[in-house]
Amino acid sequence: MTTITNNKPPVWFWIISIIALLWNLMGVAAYLSMHYMTDEMIADLEPHQQIAANYDYPAWYIAIFAIAVFSGTIACIGLLLRKKWAYILFIISFFTATFQQIYYILKVDGIDKFMPIMIIIVCAILVWFSKRAISKHWIK
């Protein structure tokens, strides 16, 4: 007797994957706004956001920011395509985002630390989620 297994992901897999993609697209938007924000736009921000926008970030920080958000976004697309390589990209995103956010927390004074910590947590959850999807054979 042959047993056929259904590796079709549950509906909540797709919901989480889409939410994760939207989350990462917000990261891409934050990265792009860092480069294209005018002085007038910065003046309209809240005071704690102005501090972050006016901070002189080193080039390596901007590079790992880009790696974190773009690898996370591509990983989410990989999840939606049910590709195993999404897991590796989530790991890259997790480490770069963690390094970036720790620097941000330690070096930029007067910022709210809730969002940087939340970013690290979400990245860790996405690594776990993609690993679980592999073990359940939802992604190949």
JSON list of C-alpha atoms in Angstrom, two decimals:
[
{"chain": "A", "resi": 1, "resn": "MET", "atom": "CA", "xyz": [0.00, 0.00, 0.00]},
{"chain": "A", "resi": 2, "resn": "THR", "atom": "CA", "xyz": [1.36, 3.40, -1.01]},
{"chain": "A", "resi": 3, "resn": "THR", "atom": "CA", "xyz": [0.90, 6.35, 1.28]},
{"chain": "A", "resi": 4, "resn": "ILE", "atom": "CA", "xyz": [0.48, 9.68, -0.42]},
{"chain": "A", "resi": 5, "resn": "THR", "atom": "CA", "xyz": [1.31, 12.70, 1.68]},
{"chain": "A", "resi": 6, "resn": "ASN", "atom": "CA", "xyz": [-0.13, 16.10, 0.99]},
{"chain": "A", "resi": 7, "resn": "ASN", "atom": "CA", "xyz": [2.53, 18.77, 1.42]},
{"chain": "A", "resi": 8, "resn": "LYS", "atom": "CA", "xyz": [0.18, 21.57, 0.61]},
{"chain": "A", "resi": 9, "resn": "PRO", "atom": "CA", "xyz": [0.77, 24.43, 3.07]},
{"chain": "A", "resi": 10, "resn": "PRO", "atom": "CA", "xyz": [-2.15, 25.48, 5.26]},
{"chain": "A", "resi": 11, "resn": "VAL", "atom": "CA", "xyz": [-3.91, 28.78, 4.66]},
{"chain": "A", "resi": 12, "resn": "TRP", "atom": "CA", "xyz": [-2.13, 30.40, 7.61]},
{"chain": "A", "resi": 13, "resn": "PHE", "atom": "CA", "xyz": [1.23, 29.70, 5.88]},
{"chain": "A", "resi": 14, "resn": "TRP", "atom": "CA", "xyz": [0.15, 31.97, 3.02]},
{"chain": "A", "resi": 15, "resn": "ILE", "atom": "CA", "xyz": [-1.23, 34.60, 5.38]},
{"chain": "A", "resi": 16, "resn": "ILE", "atom": "CA", "xyz": [2.00, 34.74, 7.40]},
{"chain": "A", "resi": 17, "resn": "SER", "atom": "CA", "xyz": [4.09, 34.76, 4.21]},
{"chain": "A", "resi": 18, "resn": "ILE", "atom": "CA", "xyz": [2.15, 37.72, 2.80]},
{"chain": "A", "resi": 19, "resn": "ILE", "atom": "CA", "xyz": [2.32, 39.63, 6.10]},
{"chain": "A", "resi": 20, "resn": "ALA", "atom": "CA", "xyz": [6.06, 38.93, 6.23]},
{"chain": "A", "resi": 21, "resn": "LEU", "atom": "CA", "xyz": [6.45, 40.24, 2.68]},
{"chain": "A", "resi": 22, "resn": "LEU", "atom": "CA", "xyz": [4.57, 43.44, 3.59]},
{"chain": "A", "resi": 23, "resn": "TRP", "atom": "CA", "xyz": [6.74, 43.81, 6.72]},
{"chain": "A", "resi": 24, "resn": "ASN", "atom": "CA", "xyz": [9.92, 43.48, 4.66]},
{"chain": "A", "resi": 25, "resn": "LEU", "atom": "CA", "xyz": [8.62, 45.87, 2.01]},
{"chain": "A", "resi": 26, "resn": "MET", "atom": "CA", "xyz": [8.21, 48.44, 4.80]},
{"chain": "A", "resi": 27, "resn": "GLY", "atom": "CA", "xyz": [11.89, 47.83, 5.55]},
{"chain": "A", "resi": 28, "resn": "VAL", "atom": "CA", "xyz": [12.76, 48.46, 1.91]},
{"chain": "A", "resi": 29, "resn": "ALA", "atom": "CA", "xyz": [10.72, 51.68, 2.05]},
{"chain": "A", "resi": 30, "resn": "ALA", "atom": "CA", "xyz": [12.61, 52.74, 5.20]},
{"chain": "A", "resi": 31, "resn": "TYR", "atom": "CA", "xyz": [15.91, 52.03, 3.47]},
{"chain": "A", "resi": 32, "resn": "LEU", "atom": "CA", "xyz": [14.93, 54.00, 0.37]},
{"chain": "A", "resi": 33, "resn": "SER", "atom": "CA", "xyz": [13.58, 56.90, 2.42]},
{"chain": "A", "resi": 34, "resn": "MET", "atom": "CA", "xyz": [16.94, 57.09, 4.16]},
{"chain": "A", "resi": 35, "resn": "HIS", "atom": "CA", "xyz": [18.47, 57.96, 0.79]},
{"chain": "A", "resi": 36, "resn": "TYR", "atom": "CA", "xyz": [15.75, 60.13, -0.73]},
{"chain": "A", "resi": 37, "resn": "MET", "atom": "CA", "xyz": [14.38, 62.11, 2.20]},
{"chain": "A", "resi": 38, "resn": "THR", "atom": "CA", "xyz": [14.71, 65.87, 1.73]},
{"chain": "A", "resi": 39, "resn": "ASP", "atom": "CA", "xyz": [15.38, 68.38, 4.50]},
{"chain": "A", "resi": 40, "resn": "GLU", "atom": "CA", "xyz": [11.75, 69.51, 4.30]},
{"chain": "A", "resi": 41, "resn": "MET", "atom": "CA", "xyz": [10.55, 65.93, 4.77]},
{"chain": "A", "resi": 42, "resn": "ILE", "atom": "CA", "xyz": [12.87, 65.47, 7.77]},
{"chain": "A", "resi": 43, "resn": "ALA", "atom": "CA", "xyz": [11.53, 68.70, 9.32]},
{"chain": "A", "resi": 44, "resn": "ASP", "atom": "CA", "xyz": [8.00, 67.23, 9.23]},
{"chain": "A", "resi": 45, "resn": "LEU", "atom": "CA", "xyz": [9.04, 64.15, 11.24]},
{"chain": "A", "resi": 46, "resn": "GLU", "atom": "CA", "xyz": [8.62, 63.59, 14.97]},
{"chain": "A", "resi": 47, "resn": "PRO", "atom": "CA", "xyz": [11.66, 64.77, 17.02]},
{"chain": "A", "resi": 48, "resn": "HIS", "atom": "CA", "xyz": [12.95, 61.22, 17.70]},
{"chain": "A", "resi": 49, "resn": "GLN", "atom": "CA", "xyz": [12.63, 60.40, 13.98]},
{"chain": "A", "resi": 50, "resn": "GLN", "atom": "CA", "xyz": [14.55, 63.57, 13.10]},
{"chain": "A", "resi": 51, "resn": "ILE", "atom": "CA", "xyz": [17.42, 62.39, 15.31]},
{"chain": "A", "resi": 52, "resn": "ALA", "atom": "CA", "xyz": [17.62, 59.09, 13.42]},
{"chain": "A", "resi": 53, "resn": "ALA", "atom": "CA", "xyz": [17.23, 60.77, 10.01]},
{"chain": "A", "resi": 54, "resn": "ASN", "atom": "CA", "xyz": [20.01, 63.29, 10.69]},
{"chain": "A", "resi": 55, "resn": "TYR", "atom": "CA", "xyz": [22.46, 60.77, 12.17]},
{"chain": "A", "resi": 56, "resn": "ASP", "atom": "CA", "xyz": [25.60, 60.27, 10.08]},
{"chain": "A", "resi": 57, "resn": "TYR", "atom": "CA", "xyz": [25.59, 56.50, 9.52]},
{"chain": "A", "resi": 58, "resn": "PRO", "atom": "CA", "xyz": [28.81, 54.77, 8.42]},
{"chain": "A", "resi": 59, "resn": "ALA", "atom": "CA", "xyz": [28.86, 53.16, 4.98]},
{"chain": "A", "resi": 60, "resn": "TRP", "atom": "CA", "xyz": [28.99, 49.61, 6.40]},
{"chain": "A", "resi": 61, "resn": "TYR", "atom": "CA", "xyz": [25.78, 50.30, 8.34]},
{"chain": "A", "resi": 62, "resn": "ILE", "atom": "CA", "xyz": [23.97, 51.37, 5.19]},
{"chain": "A", "resi": 63, "resn": "ALA", "atom": "CA", "xyz": [25.31, 48.29, 3.39]},
{"chain": "A", "resi": 64, "resn": "ILE", "atom": "CA", "xyz": [24.07, 45.84, 6.02]},
{"chain": "A", "resi": 65, "resn": "PHE", "atom": "CA", "xyz": [20.75, 47.70, 6.16]},
{"chain": "A", "resi": 66, "resn": "ALA", "atom": "CA", "xyz": [20.38, 47.07, 2.42]},
{"chain": "A", "resi": 67, "resn": "ILE", "atom": "CA", "xyz": [21.40, 43.42, 2.77]},
{"chain": "A", "resi": 68, "resn": "ALA", "atom": "CA", "xyz": [18.96, 42.91, 5.66]},
{"chain": "A", "resi": 69, "resn": "VAL", "atom": "CA", "xyz": [15.89, 44.38, 3.98]},
{"chain": "A", "resi": 70, "resn": "PHE", "atom": "CA", "xyz": [16.49, 43.08, 0.46]},
{"chain": "A", "resi": 71, "resn": "SER", "atom": "CA", "xyz": [17.46, 39.55, 1.54]},
{"chain": "A", "resi": 72, "resn": "GLY", "atom": "CA", "xyz": [14.39, 39.48, 3.80]},
{"chain": "A", "resi": 73, "resn": "THR", "atom": "CA", "xyz": [12.14, 40.64, 0.98]},
{"chain": "A", "resi": 74, "resn": "ILE", "atom": "CA", "xyz": [13.55, 38.13, -1.49]},
{"chain": "A", "resi": 75, "resn": "ALA", "atom": "CA", "xyz": [13.22, 35.42, 1.16]},
{"chain": "A", "resi": 76, "resn": "CYS", "atom": "CA", "xyz": [9.52, 36.25, 1.54]},
{"chain": "A", "resi": 77, "resn": "ILE", "atom": "CA", "xyz": [9.10, 35.95, -2.21]},
{"chain": "A", "resi": 78, "resn": "GLY", "atom": "CA", "xyz": [10.87, 32.59, -1.92]},
{"chain": "A", "resi": 79, "resn": "LEU", "atom": "CA", "xyz": [8.36, 31.50, 0.72]},
{"chain": "A", "resi": 80, "resn": "LEU", "atom": "CA", "xyz": [5.49, 32.43, -1.54]},
{"chain": "A", "resi": 81, "resn": "LEU", "atom": "CA", "xyz": [7.15, 30.45, -4.35]},
{"chain": "A", "resi": 82, "resn": "ARG", "atom": "CA", "xyz": [7.71, 27.59, -1.86]},
{"chain": "A", "resi": 83, "resn": "LYS", "atom": "CA", "xyz": [11.49, 27.62, -2.31]},
{"chain": "A", "resi": 84, "resn": "LYS", "atom": "CA", "xyz": [13.87, 26.19, 0.27]},
{"chain": "A", "resi": 85, "resn": "TRP", "atom": "CA", "xyz": [16.50, 28.87, -0.35]},
{"chain": "A", "resi": 86, "resn": "ALA", "atom": "CA", "xyz": [14.26, 31.33, 1.50]},
{"chain": "A", "resi": 87, "resn": "TYR", "atom": "CA", "xyz": [15.62, 29.89, 4.76]},
{"chain": "A", "resi": 88, "resn": "ILE", "atom": "CA", "xyz": [19.22, 30.89, 3.92]},
{"chain": "A", "resi": 89, "resn": "LEU", "atom": "CA", "xyz": [18.13, 34.40, 2.99]},
{"chain": "A", "resi": 90, "resn": "PHE", "atom": "CA", "xyz": [16.17, 34.72, 6.25]},
{"chain": "A", "resi": 91, "resn": "ILE", "atom": "CA", "xyz": [19.31, 33.74, 8.17]},
{"chain": "A", "resi": 92, "resn": "ILE", "atom": "CA", "xyz": [21.31, 36.40, 6.30]},
{"chain": "A", "resi": 93, "resn": "SER", "atom": "CA", "xyz": [18.56, 38.93, 6.97]},
{"chain": "A", "resi": 94, "resn": "PHE", "atom": "CA", "xyz": [18.44, 38.00, 10.66]},
{"chain": "A", "resi": 95, "resn": "PHE", "atom": "CA", "xyz": [22.19, 38.41, 11.25]},
{"chain": "A", "resi": 96, "resn": "THR", "atom": "CA", "xyz": [22.53, 41.63, 9.28]},
{"chain": "A", "resi": 97, "resn": "ALA", "atom": "CA", "xyz": [19.39, 43.17, 10.79]},
{"chain": "A", "resi": 98, "resn": "THR", "atom": "CA", "xyz": [20.48, 42.17, 14.31]},
{"chain": "A", "resi": 99, "resn": "PHE", "atom": "CA", "xyz": [23.91, 43.70, 13.83]},
{"chain": "A", "resi": 100, "resn": "GLN", "atom": "CA", "xyz": [22.35, 46.83, 12.33]},
{"chain": "A", "resi": 101, "resn": "GLN", "atom": "CA", "xyz": [19.78, 47.25, 15.09]},
{"chain": "A", "resi": 102, "resn": "ILE", "atom": "CA", "xyz": [22.28, 46.69, 17.91]},
{"chain": "A", "resi": 103, "resn": "TYR", "atom": "CA", "xyz": [24.47, 49.42, 16.43]},
{"chain": "A", "resi": 104, "resn": "TYR", "atom": "CA", "xyz": [21.42, 51.66, 16.10]},
{"chain": "A", "resi": 105, "resn": "ILE", "atom": "CA", "xyz": [20.41, 51.10, 19.74]},
{"chain": "A", "resi": 106, "resn": "LEU", "atom": "CA", "xyz": [23.93, 51.68, 21.06]},
{"chain": "A", "resi": 107, "resn": "LYS", "atom": "CA", "xyz": [25.01, 54.62, 18.89]},
{"chain": "A", "resi": 108, "resn": "VAL", "atom": "CA", "xyz": [21.95, 56.76, 18.16]},
{"chain": "A", "resi": 109, "resn": "ASP", "atom": "CA", "xyz": [20.88, 58.67, 21.27]},
{"chain": "A", "resi": 110, "resn": "GLY", "atom": "CA", "xyz": [17.30, 59.66, 21.97]},
{"chain": "A", "resi": 111, "resn": "ILE", "atom": "CA", "xyz": [15.60, 56.90, 19.98]},
{"chain": "A", "resi": 112, "resn": "ASP", "atom": "CA", "xyz": [12.78, 54.59, 20.95]},
{"chain": "A", "resi": 113, "resn": "LYS", "atom": "CA", "xyz": [14.20, 51.09, 21.33]},
{"chain": "A", "resi": 114, "resn": "PHE", "atom": "CA", "xyz": [10.91, 49.22, 20.79]},
{"chain": "A", "resi": 115, "resn": "MET", "atom": "CA", "xyz": [11.08, 49.00, 16.98]},
{"chain": "A", "resi": 116, "resn": "PRO", "atom": "CA", "xyz": [14.73, 47.86, 16.74]},
{"chain": "A", "resi": 117, "resn": "ILE", "atom": "CA", "xyz": [14.00, 45.06, 19.22]},
{"chain": "A", "resi": 118, "resn": "MET", "atom": "CA", "xyz": [10.80, 44.16, 17.35]},
{"chain": "A", "resi": 119, "resn": "ILE", "atom": "CA", "xyz": [12.76, 43.95, 14.07]},
{"chain": "A", "resi": 120, "resn": "ILE", "atom": "CA", "xyz": [15.19, 41.45, 15.61]},
{"chain": "A", "resi": 121, "resn": "ILE", "atom": "CA", "xyz": [12.32, 39.37, 17.01]},
{"chain": "A", "resi": 122, "resn": "VAL", "atom": "CA", "xyz": [10.43, 39.31, 13.70]},
{"chain": "A", "resi": 123, "resn": "CYS", "atom": "CA", "xyz": [13.59, 38.28, 11.84]},
{"chain": "A", "resi": 124, "resn": "ALA", "atom": "CA", "xyz": [14.14, 35.42, 14.30]},
{"chain": "A", "resi": 125, "resn": "ILE", "atom": "CA", "xyz": [10.54, 34.30, 13.92]},
{"chain": "A", "resi": 126, "resn": "LEU", "atom": "CA", "xyz": [10.88, 34.28, 10.12]},
{"chain": "A", "resi": 127, "resn": "VAL", "atom": "CA", "xyz": [14.00, 32.09, 10.36]},
{"chain": "A", "resi": 128, "resn": "TRP", "atom": "CA", "xyz": [12.07, 29.67, 12.59]},
{"chain": "A", "resi": 129, "resn": "PHE", "atom": "CA", "xyz": [8.99, 29.82, 10.35]},
{"chain": "A", "resi": 130, "resn": "SER", "atom": "CA", "xyz": [10.96, 29.02, 7.20]},
{"chain": "A", "resi": 131, "resn": "LYS", "atom": "CA", "xyz": [12.82, 26.17, 8.95]},
{"chain": "A", "resi": 132, "resn": "ARG", "atom": "CA", "xyz": [9.48, 24.74, 10.08]},
{"chain": "A", "resi": 133, "resn": "ALA", "atom": "CA", "xyz": [8.12, 25.05, 6.53]},
{"chain": "A", "resi": 134, "resn": "ILE", "atom": "CA", "xyz": [11.09, 22.99, 5.32]},
{"chain": "A", "resi": 135, "resn": "SER", "atom": "CA", "xyz": [10.54, 20.32, 7.98]},
{"chain": "A", "resi": 136, "resn": "LYS", "atom": "CA", "xyz": [6.85, 20.13, 7.05]},
{"chain": "A", "resi": 137, "resn": "HIS", "atom": "CA", "xyz": [7.82, 19.91, 3.34]},
{"chain": "A", "resi": 138, "resn": "TRP", "atom": "CA", "xyz": [5.77, 23.01, 2.52]},
{"chain": "A", "resi": 139, "resn": "ILE", "atom": "CA", "xyz": [8.78, 24.50, 0.76]},
{"chain": "A", "resi": 140, "resn": "LYS", "atom": "CA", "xyz": [11.26, 22.53, -1.35]}
]
